[in-house]
mmCIF file with all atom_site columns, C-alpha atoms in Angstrom:
data_model
loop_
_atom_site.group_PDB
_atom_site.id
_atom_site.type_symbol
_atom_site.label_atom_id
_atom_site.label_alt_id
_atom_site.label_comp_id
_atom_site.label_asym_id
_atom_site.label_entity_id
_atom_site.label_seq_id
_atom_site.pdbx_PDB_ins_code
_atom_site.Cartn_x
_atom_site.Cartn_y
_atom_site.Cartn_z
_atom_site.occupancy
_atom_site.B_iso_or_equiv
_atom_site.pdbx_formal_charge
_atom_site.auth_seq_id
_atom_site.auth_comp_id
_atom_site.auth_asym_id
_atom_site.auth_atom_id
_atom_site.pdbx_PDB_model_num
ATOM 1   C CA . UNK A 1 1   ? -1.120  18.632  20.635  1.00 79.00 ? 799 UNK A CA 1
ATOM 2   C CA . UNK A 1 2   ? -4.107  20.266  18.709  1.00 85.00 ? 800 UNK A CA 1
ATOM 3   C CA . UNK A 1 3   ? -6.585  17.887  16.867  1.00 86.00 ? 801 UNK A CA 1
ATOM 4   C CA . UNK A 1 4   ? -4.668  19.138  13.299  1.00 88.00 ? 802 UNK A CA 1
ATOM 5   C CA . UNK A 1 5   ? -1.401  18.150  14.841  1.00 88.00 ? 803 UNK A CA 1
ATOM 6   C CA . UNK A 1 6   ? -2.615  14.860  16.365  1.00 91.00 ? 804 UNK A CA 1
ATOM 7   C CA . UNK A 1 7   ? -4.249  14.119  13.268  1.00 91.00 ? 805 UNK A CA 1
ATOM 8   C CA . UNK A 1 8   ? -1.832  15.104  10.779  1.00 90.00 ? 806 UNK A CA 1
ATOM 9   C CA . UNK A 1 9   ? 0.970   11.941  11.446  1.00 93.00 ? 807 UNK A CA 1
ATOM 10  C CA . UNK A 1 10  ? 0.236   8.914   9.914   1.00 92.00 ? 808 UNK A CA 1
ATOM 11  C CA . UNK A 1 11  ? 0.618   5.862   11.965  1.00 95.00 ? 809 UNK A CA 1
ATOM 12  C CA . UNK A 1 12  ? -2.006  8.048   14.604  1.00 95.00 ? 810 UNK A CA 1
ATOM 13  C CA . UNK A 1 13  ? -4.398  8.327   11.229  1.00 93.00 ? 811 UNK A CA 1
ATOM 14  C CA . UNK A 1 14  ? -4.341  4.890   10.902  1.00 93.00 ? 812 UNK A CA 1
ATOM 15  C CA . UNK A 1 15  ? -5.154  4.374   14.436  1.00 95.00 ? 813 UNK A CA 1
ATOM 16  C CA . UNK A 1 16  ? -7.955  6.770   13.833  1.00 93.00 ? 814 UNK A CA 1
ATOM 17  C CA . UNK A 1 17  ? -9.615  4.735   10.955  1.00 90.00 ? 815 UNK A CA 1
ATOM 18  C CA . UNK A 1 18  ? -9.383  1.276   13.118  1.00 90.00 ? 816 UNK A CA 1
ATOM 19  C CA . UNK A 1 19  ? -11.544 3.487   15.582  1.00 91.00 ? 817 UNK A CA 1
ATOM 20  C CA . UNK A 1 20  ? -14.048 4.491   13.614  1.00 86.00 ? 818 UNK A CA 1
ATOM 21  C CA . UNK A 1 21  ? -16.052 1.727   13.419  1.00 81.00 ? 819 UNK A CA 1
ATOM 22  C CA . UNK A 1 22  ? -17.524 2.684   16.885  1.00 82.00 ? 820 UNK A CA 1
ATOM 23  C CA . UNK A 1 23  ? -16.162 0.061   18.535  1.00 87.00 ? 821 UNK A CA 1
ATOM 24  C CA . UNK A 1 24  ? -14.040 -0.303  22.129  1.00 93.00 ? 822 UNK A CA 1
ATOM 25  C CA . UNK A 1 25  ? -10.393 -1.812  21.428  1.00 94.00 ? 823 UNK A CA 1
ATOM 26  C CA . UNK A 1 26  ? -7.632  -2.383  23.582  1.00 94.00 ? 824 UNK A CA 1
ATOM 27  C CA . UNK A 1 27  ? -4.277  -1.347  22.379  1.00 94.00 ? 825 UNK A CA 1
ATOM 28  C CA . UNK A 1 28  ? -3.029  -4.971  21.995  1.00 93.00 ? 826 UNK A CA 1
ATOM 29  C CA . UNK A 1 29  ? -6.261  -5.110  19.452  1.00 94.00 ? 827 UNK A CA 1
ATOM 30  C CA . UNK A 1 30  ? -4.719  -2.035  17.556  1.00 95.00 ? 828 UNK A CA 1
ATOM 31  C CA . UNK A 1 31  ? -1.078  -3.911  17.385  1.00 95.00 ? 829 UNK A CA 1
ATOM 32  C CA . UNK A 1 32  ? -2.852  -6.596  15.678  1.00 92.00 ? 830 UNK A CA 1
ATOM 33  C CA . UNK A 1 33  ? -4.970  -4.237  13.496  1.00 91.00 ? 831 UNK A CA 1
ATOM 34  C CA . UNK A 1 34  ? -0.512  -2.846  12.225  1.00 92.00 ? 832 UNK A CA 1
ATOM 35  C CA . UNK A 1 35  ? 1.035   -5.553  11.818  1.00 90.00 ? 833 UNK A CA 1
ATOM 36  C CA . UNK A 1 36  ? 3.409   -3.525  10.280  1.00 91.00 ? 834 UNK A CA 1
ATOM 37  C CA . UNK A 1 37  ? 4.453   -1.138  13.159  1.00 94.00 ? 835 UNK A CA 1
ATOM 38  C CA . UNK A 1 38  ? 6.272   -1.697  16.205  1.00 95.00 ? 836 UNK A CA 1
ATOM 39  C CA . UNK A 1 39  ? 3.639   -2.342  19.892  1.00 95.00 ? 837 UNK A CA 1
ATOM 40  C CA . UNK A 1 40  ? 6.435   0.811   21.059  1.00 96.00 ? 838 UNK A CA 1
ATOM 41  C CA . UNK A 1 41  ? 5.128   2.712   18.105  1.00 96.00 ? 839 UNK A CA 1
ATOM 42  C CA . UNK A 1 42  ? 1.720   2.275   18.529  1.00 96.00 ? 840 UNK A CA 1
ATOM 43  C CA . UNK A 1 43  ? 1.535   1.845   22.408  1.00 95.00 ? 841 UNK A CA 1
ATOM 44  C CA . UNK A 1 44  ? 2.820   5.946   22.137  1.00 96.00 ? 842 UNK A CA 1
ATOM 45  C CA . UNK A 1 45  ? 0.009   6.874   19.737  1.00 97.00 ? 843 UNK A CA 1
ATOM 46  C CA . UNK A 1 46  ? -2.374  5.611   21.696  1.00 96.00 ? 844 UNK A CA 1
ATOM 47  C CA . UNK A 1 47  ? -1.623  7.621   24.674  1.00 95.00 ? 845 UNK A CA 1
ATOM 48  C CA . UNK A 1 48  ? -1.276  10.605  22.576  1.00 96.00 ? 846 UNK A CA 1
ATOM 49  C CA . UNK A 1 49  ? -4.097  10.333  21.197  1.00 96.00 ? 847 UNK A CA 1
ATOM 50  C CA . UNK A 1 50  ? -6.035  9.888   23.953  1.00 95.00 ? 848 UNK A CA 1
ATOM 51  C CA . UNK A 1 51  ? -3.889  12.339  25.967  1.00 95.00 ? 849 UNK A CA 1
ATOM 52  C CA . UNK A 1 52  ? -5.184  14.412  23.305  1.00 94.00 ? 850 UNK A CA 1
ATOM 53  C CA . UNK A 1 53  ? -8.927  13.739  24.260  1.00 93.00 ? 851 UNK A CA 1
ATOM 54  C CA . UNK A 1 54  ? -9.416  11.348  20.618  1.00 94.00 ? 852 UNK A CA 1
ATOM 55  C CA . UNK A 1 55  ? -9.414  8.444   23.018  1.00 95.00 ? 853 UNK A CA 1
ATOM 56  C CA . UNK A 1 56  ? -11.410 7.706   25.503  1.00 94.00 ? 854 UNK A CA 1
ATOM 57  C CA . UNK A 1 57  ? -11.239 5.109   28.127  1.00 94.00 ? 855 UNK A CA 1
ATOM 58  C CA . UNK A 1 58  ? -14.437 2.772   28.088  1.00 92.00 ? 856 UNK A CA 1
ATOM 59  C CA . UNK A 1 59  ? -12.805 0.159   30.936  1.00 89.00 ? 857 UNK A CA 1
ATOM 60  C CA . UNK A 1 60  ? -9.594  -0.945  32.148  1.00 87.00 ? 858 UNK A CA 1
ATOM 61  C CA . UNK A 1 61  ? -9.475  -5.226  33.518  1.00 87.00 ? 859 UNK A CA 1
ATOM 62  C CA . UNK A 1 62  ? -5.786  -6.692  34.626  1.00 84.00 ? 860 UNK A CA 1
ATOM 63  C CA . UNK A 1 63  ? -3.751  -9.053  32.322  1.00 80.00 ? 861 UNK A CA 1
ATOM 64  C CA . UNK A 1 64  ? -1.632  -10.606 33.283  1.00 83.00 ? 862 UNK A CA 1
ATOM 65  C CA . UNK A 1 65  ? -0.193  -8.522  35.950  1.00 81.00 ? 863 UNK A CA 1
ATOM 66  C CA . UNK A 1 66  ? -1.135  -4.858  34.361  1.00 83.00 ? 864 UNK A CA 1
ATOM 67  C CA . UNK A 1 67  ? -3.843  -2.786  33.288  1.00 84.00 ? 865 UNK A CA 1
ATOM 68  C CA . UNK A 1 68  ? -5.641  -2.843  29.702  1.00 89.00 ? 866 UNK A CA 1
ATOM 69  C CA . UNK A 1 69  ? -7.574  -0.367  28.327  1.00 92.00 ? 867 UNK A CA 1
ATOM 70  C CA . UNK A 1 70  ? -9.802  -0.322  26.330  1.00 95.00 ? 868 UNK A CA 1
ATOM 71  C CA . UNK A 1 71  ? -10.155 2.709   24.410  1.00 96.00 ? 869 UNK A CA 1
ATOM 72  C CA . UNK A 1 72  ? -13.429 4.380   22.259  1.00 95.00 ? 870 UNK A CA 1
ATOM 73  C CA . UNK A 1 73  ? -13.075 7.060   19.401  1.00 94.00 ? 871 UNK A CA 1
ATOM 74  C CA . UNK A 1 74  ? -14.132 10.104  20.166  1.00 92.00 ? 872 UNK A CA 1
ATOM 75  C CA . UNK A 1 75  ? -15.885 10.203  16.377  1.00 87.00 ? 873 UNK A CA 1
ATOM 76  C CA . UNK A 1 76  ? -16.790 14.233  16.435  1.00 87.00 ? 874 UNK A CA 1
ATOM 77  C CA . UNK A 1 77  ? -13.186 15.275  18.260  1.00 88.00 ? 875 UNK A CA 1
ATOM 78  C CA . UNK A 1 78  ? -11.614 13.855  15.561  1.00 88.00 ? 876 UNK A CA 1
ATOM 79  C CA . UNK A 1 79  ? -11.852 15.988  12.706  1.00 87.00 ? 877 UNK A CA 1
ATOM 80  C CA . UNK A 1 80  ? -10.698 19.318  11.446  1.00 87.00 ? 878 UNK A CA 1
ATOM 81  C CA . UNK A 1 81  ? -13.142 21.877  12.098  1.00 88.00 ? 879 UNK A CA 1
ATOM 82  C CA . UNK A 1 82  ? -14.564 24.306  9.029   1.00 90.00 ? 880 UNK A CA 1
ATOM 83  C CA . UNK A 1 83  ? -12.885 27.325  10.936  1.00 91.00 ? 881 UNK A CA 1
ATOM 84  C CA . UNK A 1 84  ? -9.386  25.009  10.371  1.00 90.00 ? 882 UNK A CA 1
ATOM 85  C CA . UNK A 1 85  ? -9.654  23.876  7.193   1.00 90.00 ? 883 UNK A CA 1
ATOM 86  C CA . UNK A 1 86  ? -10.352 27.568  5.878   1.00 91.00 ? 884 UNK A CA 1
ATOM 87  C CA . UNK A 1 87  ? -7.338  29.006  7.781   1.00 91.00 ? 885 UNK A CA 1
ATOM 88  C CA . UNK A 1 88  ? -4.805  26.527  6.015   1.00 91.00 ? 886 UNK A CA 1
ATOM 89  C CA . UNK A 1 89  ? -2.251  27.343  4.522   1.00 92.00 ? 887 UNK A CA 1
ATOM 90  C CA . UNK A 1 90  ? -0.494  25.801  1.481   1.00 93.00 ? 888 UNK A CA 1
ATOM 91  C CA . UNK A 1 91  ? 1.980   24.163  3.580   1.00 93.00 ? 889 UNK A CA 1
ATOM 92  C CA . UNK A 1 92  ? -0.837  23.209  5.800   1.00 91.00 ? 890 UNK A CA 1
ATOM 93  C CA . UNK A 1 93  ? -2.734  21.827  2.702   1.00 91.00 ? 891 UNK A CA 1
ATOM 94  C CA . UNK A 1 94  ? 0.487   20.213  0.984   1.00 93.00 ? 892 UNK A CA 1
ATOM 95  C CA . UNK A 1 95  ? 1.650   18.014  4.745   1.00 92.00 ? 893 UNK A CA 1
ATOM 96  C CA . UNK A 1 96  ? -2.175  17.626  4.716   1.00 91.00 ? 894 UNK A CA 1
ATOM 97  C CA . UNK A 1 97  ? -1.555  15.835  2.137   1.00 93.00 ? 895 UNK A CA 1
ATOM 98  C CA . UNK A 1 98  ? 1.622   13.959  2.554   1.00 93.00 ? 896 UNK A CA 1
ATOM 99  C CA . UNK A 1 99  ? -0.045  12.742  5.735   1.00 92.00 ? 897 UNK A CA 1
ATOM 100 C CA . UNK A 1 100 ? -2.942  11.011  3.829   1.00 91.00 ? 898 UNK A CA 1
ATOM 101 C CA . UNK A 1 101 ? -0.548  10.462  0.653   1.00 93.00 ? 899 UNK A CA 1
ATOM 102 C CA . UNK A 1 102 ? 1.647   8.342   3.749   1.00 92.00 ? 900 UNK A CA 1
ATOM 103 C CA . UNK A 1 103 ? -1.209  6.548   5.324   1.00 91.00 ? 901 UNK A CA 1
ATOM 104 C CA . UNK A 1 104 ? -2.867  5.692   2.463   1.00 92.00 ? 902 UNK A CA 1
ATOM 105 C CA . UNK A 1 105 ? 0.018   3.932   1.216   1.00 93.00 ? 903 UNK A CA 1
ATOM 106 C CA . UNK A 1 106 ? 1.149   2.846   4.466   1.00 90.00 ? 904 UNK A CA 1
ATOM 107 C CA . UNK A 1 107 ? -3.034  1.290   4.674   1.00 90.00 ? 905 UNK A CA 1
ATOM 108 C CA . UNK A 1 108 ? -2.466  -0.317  1.267   1.00 93.00 ? 906 UNK A CA 1
ATOM 109 C CA . UNK A 1 109 ? 0.609   -2.340  1.836   1.00 92.00 ? 907 UNK A CA 1
ATOM 110 C CA . UNK A 1 110 ? -0.563  -3.674  4.890   1.00 89.00 ? 908 UNK A CA 1
ATOM 111 C CA . UNK A 1 111 ? -3.209  -5.717  3.432   1.00 92.00 ? 909 UNK A CA 1
ATOM 112 C CA . UNK A 1 112 ? -1.235  -6.517  0.103   1.00 94.00 ? 910 UNK A CA 1
ATOM 113 C CA . UNK A 1 113 ? 1.563   -7.834  2.921   1.00 92.00 ? 911 UNK A CA 1
ATOM 114 C CA . UNK A 1 114 ? -1.505  -10.596 4.038   1.00 91.00 ? 912 UNK A CA 1
ATOM 115 C CA . UNK A 1 115 ? -2.045  -13.974 2.926   1.00 93.00 ? 913 UNK A CA 1
ATOM 116 C CA . UNK A 1 116 ? -5.133  -13.550 2.298   1.00 93.00 ? 914 UNK A CA 1
ATOM 117 C CA . UNK A 1 117 ? -4.598  -10.594 0.251   1.00 94.00 ? 915 UNK A CA 1
ATOM 118 C CA . UNK A 1 118 ? -6.716  -10.884 -3.527  1.00 95.00 ? 916 UNK A CA 1
ATOM 119 C CA . UNK A 1 119 ? -6.770  -7.749  -4.765  1.00 96.00 ? 917 UNK A CA 1
ATOM 120 C CA . UNK A 1 120 ? -9.364  -9.562  -7.371  1.00 95.00 ? 918 UNK A CA 1
ATOM 121 C CA . UNK A 1 121 ? -11.934 -11.144 -5.356  1.00 95.00 ? 919 UNK A CA 1
ATOM 122 C CA . UNK A 1 122 ? -11.243 -8.444  -3.024  1.00 94.00 ? 920 UNK A CA 1
ATOM 123 C CA . UNK A 1 123 ? -12.916 -5.412  -5.660  1.00 94.00 ? 921 UNK A CA 1
ATOM 124 C CA . UNK A 1 124 ? -9.545  -2.921  -5.247  1.00 94.00 ? 922 UNK A CA 1
ATOM 125 C CA . UNK A 1 125 ? -9.250  -0.588  -7.308  1.00 92.00 ? 923 UNK A CA 1
ATOM 126 C CA . UNK A 1 126 ? -7.469  2.968   -7.861  1.00 89.00 ? 924 UNK A CA 1
ATOM 127 C CA . UNK A 1 127 ? -8.534  5.301   -10.632 1.00 90.00 ? 925 UNK A CA 1
ATOM 128 C CA . UNK A 1 128 ? -8.379  9.152   -11.497 1.00 91.00 ? 926 UNK A CA 1
ATOM 129 C CA . UNK A 1 129 ? -10.879 10.733  -13.917 1.00 92.00 ? 927 UNK A CA 1
ATOM 130 C CA . UNK A 1 130 ? -10.202 14.232  -15.273 1.00 93.00 ? 928 UNK A CA 1
ATOM 131 C CA . UNK A 1 131 ? -13.462 15.340  -15.205 1.00 93.00 ? 929 UNK A CA 1
ATOM 132 C CA . UNK A 1 132 ? -14.562 19.333  -16.491 1.00 91.00 ? 930 UNK A CA 1
ATOM 133 C CA . UNK A 1 133 ? -17.646 20.671  -13.827 1.00 93.00 ? 931 UNK A CA 1
ATOM 134 C CA . UNK A 1 134 ? -18.531 24.010  -13.733 1.00 92.00 ? 932 UNK A CA 1
ATOM 135 C CA . UNK A 1 135 ? -18.674 25.648  -9.679  1.00 93.00 ? 933 UNK A CA 1
ATOM 136 C CA . UNK A 1 136 ? -21.953 24.413  -9.712  1.00 95.00 ? 934 UNK A CA 1
ATOM 137 C CA . UNK A 1 137 ? -21.712 21.285  -11.012 1.00 95.00 ? 935 UNK A CA 1
ATOM 138 C CA . UNK A 1 138 ? -18.302 20.645  -8.898  1.00 95.00 ? 936 UNK A CA 1
ATOM 139 C CA . UNK A 1 139 ? -20.906 21.470  -6.157  1.00 95.00 ? 937 UNK A CA 1
ATOM 140 C CA . UNK A 1 140 ? -23.122 19.376  -7.112  1.00 97.00 ? 938 UNK A CA 1
ATOM 141 C CA . UNK A 1 141 ? -21.015 15.920  -7.258  1.00 96.00 ? 939 UNK A CA 1
ATOM 142 C CA . UNK A 1 142 ? -19.623 16.413  -4.086  1.00 95.00 ? 940 UNK A CA 1
ATOM 143 C CA . UNK A 1 143 ? -23.560 16.580  -2.141  1.00 96.00 ? 941 UNK A CA 1
ATOM 144 C CA . UNK A 1 144 ? -24.269 13.930  -4.695  1.00 96.00 ? 942 UNK A CA 1
ATOM 145 C CA . UNK A 1 145 ? -20.651 11.959  -3.579  1.00 95.00 ? 943 UNK A CA 1
ATOM 146 C CA . UNK A 1 146 ? -21.215 13.196  0.616   1.00 94.00 ? 944 UNK A CA 1
ATOM 147 C CA . UNK A 1 147 ? -25.103 11.266  0.314   1.00 95.00 ? 945 UNK A CA 1
ATOM 148 C CA . UNK A 1 148 ? -23.664 7.678   -1.261  1.00 95.00 ? 946 UNK A CA 1
ATOM 149 C CA . UNK A 1 149 ? -20.375 7.125   0.853   1.00 93.00 ? 947 UNK A CA 1
ATOM 150 C CA . UNK A 1 150 ? -22.476 8.737   4.557   1.00 91.00 ? 948 UNK A CA 1
ATOM 151 C CA . UNK A 1 151 ? -25.462 6.623   3.766   1.00 92.00 ? 949 UNK A CA 1
ATOM 152 C CA . UNK A 1 152 ? -23.147 3.490   4.409   1.00 92.00 ? 950 UNK A CA 1
ATOM 153 C CA . UNK A 1 153 ? -20.693 4.697   6.776   1.00 85.00 ? 951 UNK A CA 1
ATOM 154 C CA . UNK A 1 154 ? -23.364 3.770   9.652   1.00 83.00 ? 952 UNK A CA 1
ATOM 155 C CA . UNK A 1 155 ? -23.547 0.642   8.742   1.00 88.00 ? 953 UNK A CA 1
ATOM 156 C CA . UNK A 1 156 ? -22.540 -2.019  12.055  1.00 85.00 ? 954 UNK A CA 1
ATOM 157 C CA . UNK A 1 157 ? -19.746 -4.544  11.509  1.00 84.00 ? 955 UNK A CA 1
ATOM 158 C CA . UNK A 1 158 ? -20.826 -8.303  11.071  1.00 89.00 ? 956 UNK A CA 1
ATOM 159 C CA . UNK A 1 159 ? -19.734 -10.938 9.735   1.00 92.00 ? 957 UNK A CA 1
ATOM 160 C CA . UNK A 1 160 ? -20.416 -10.076 6.381   1.00 94.00 ? 958 UNK A CA 1
ATOM 161 C CA . UNK A 1 161 ? -19.202 -6.859  6.397   1.00 92.00 ? 959 UNK A CA 1
ATOM 162 C CA . UNK A 1 162 ? -15.264 -6.111  5.775   1.00 89.00 ? 960 UNK A CA 1
ATOM 163 C CA . UNK A 1 163 ? -14.002 -2.699  6.792   1.00 86.00 ? 961 UNK A CA 1
ATOM 164 C CA . UNK A 1 164 ? -12.514 -0.647  3.755   1.00 90.00 ? 962 UNK A CA 1
ATOM 165 C CA . UNK A 1 165 ? -10.661 2.369   3.432   1.00 88.00 ? 963 UNK A CA 1
ATOM 166 C CA . UNK A 1 166 ? -12.433 4.795   0.931   1.00 90.00 ? 964 UNK A CA 1
ATOM 167 C CA . UNK A 1 167 ? -10.256 7.861   0.008   1.00 90.00 ? 965 UNK A CA 1
ATOM 168 C CA . UNK A 1 168 ? -12.117 10.694  -2.450  1.00 89.00 ? 966 UNK A CA 1
ATOM 169 C CA . UNK A 1 169 ? -9.510  12.998  -3.551  1.00 89.00 ? 967 UNK A CA 1
ATOM 170 C CA . UNK A 1 170 ? -10.278 15.895  -5.662  1.00 89.00 ? 968 UNK A CA 1
ATOM 171 C CA . UNK A 1 171 ? -8.439  18.981  -6.878  1.00 88.00 ? 969 UNK A CA 1
ATOM 172 C CA . UNK A 1 172 ? -7.949  21.336  -9.853  1.00 89.00 ? 970 UNK A CA 1
ATOM 173 C CA . UNK A 1 173 ? -5.158  20.189  -12.780 1.00 86.00 ? 971 UNK A CA 1
ATOM 174 C CA . UNK A 1 174 ? -5.031  23.446  -14.485 1.00 86.00 ? 972 UNK A CA 1
ATOM 175 C CA . UNK A 1 175 ? -6.877  27.333  -13.624 1.00 82.00 ? 973 UNK A CA 1
ATOM 176 C CA . UNK A 1 176 ? -9.563  28.301  -15.042 1.00 78.00 ? 974 UNK A CA 1
ATOM 177 C CA . UNK A 1 177 ? -9.085  29.357  -18.875 1.00 73.00 ? 975 UNK A CA 1
ATOM 178 C CA . UNK A 1 178 ? -9.648  32.842  -19.248 1.00 75.00 ? 976 UNK A CA 1
ATOM 179 C CA . UNK A 1 179 ? -9.696  32.353  -22.841 1.00 75.00 ? 977 UNK A CA 1
ATOM 180 C CA . UNK A 1 180 ? -13.457 30.516  -24.755 1.00 74.00 ? 978 UNK A CA 1
ATOM 181 C CA . UNK A 1 181 ? -13.706 27.077  -25.574 1.00 70.00 ? 979 UNK A CA 1
ATOM 182 C CA . UNK A 1 182 ? -12.152 25.486  -28.785 1.00 72.00 ? 980 UNK A CA 1
ATOM 183 C CA . UNK A 1 183 ? -15.091 25.315  -31.556 1.00 74.00 ? 981 UNK A CA 1
ATOM 184 C CA . UNK A 1 184 ? -16.753 21.851  -31.671 1.00 72.00 ? 982 UNK A CA 1
ATOM 185 C CA . UNK A 1 185 ? -16.671 20.348  -34.958 1.00 73.00 ? 983 UNK A CA 1
ATOM 186 C CA . UNK A 1 186 ? -17.910 17.083  -34.121 1.00 69.00 ? 984 UNK A CA 1
ATOM 187 C CA . UNK A 1 187 ? -21.048 16.287  -36.406 1.00 68.00 ? 985 UNK A CA 1
ATOM 188 C CA . UNK A 1 188 ? -24.004 16.814  -34.918 1.00 68.00 ? 986 UNK A CA 1
ATOM 189 C CA . UNK A 1 189 ? -25.938 12.692  -34.740 1.00 67.00 ? 987 UNK A CA 1
ATOM 190 C CA . UNK A 1 190 ? -27.315 11.117  -37.360 1.00 64.00 ? 988 UNK A CA 1
ATOM 191 C CA . UNK A 1 191 ? -25.473 13.587  -39.877 1.00 58.00 ? 989 UNK A CA 1
ATOM 192 C CA . UNK A 1 192 ? -24.113 12.771  -42.898 1.00 56.00 ? 990 UNK A CA 1
ATOM 193 C CA . UNK A 1 193 ? -19.715 12.662  -42.903 1.00 52.00 ? 991 UNK A CA 1
ATOM 194 C CA . UNK A 1 194 ? -17.725 13.131  -46.287 1.00 50.00 ? 992 UNK A CA 1
#
């Protein structure tokens, strides 16, 4: 199974999210992080990620007569390369978006199902903003957002930090217009209104 097929599954994507902090985890620990997913399903998908080279076995120990493995994510392998992205068809994008939304919905429901879930106190937010941007403005904004996000991705787990899931989604909602924009009829600031 190639990396795209490995990543384009909601359970495997959630496992990658859970492992992305660089820590090692056992399958039992991963089951605890995905309480809404059956243990058999978690074990099956951990096996697929390990067989596909996205998870590496970092150690083994005997626990009650069986071998328990500790896994670490190969973060450099858990990405879809630019050439593959460039070759994706609209159907590939549709499938990828559906998996991303299914993953996000599952993660959000798992959060809400926790006894201590408090969306207000936890500053949970989901907003959509319609922005008019030229291609240059869009590229500039993506760069600025990337800087803000990447600067925080290296934060190590600590007692005062909680792992958050941030899912920026960006796409045009209409085709570029070939007509000139309508005239701006707003009076200049400070102009008298009649």
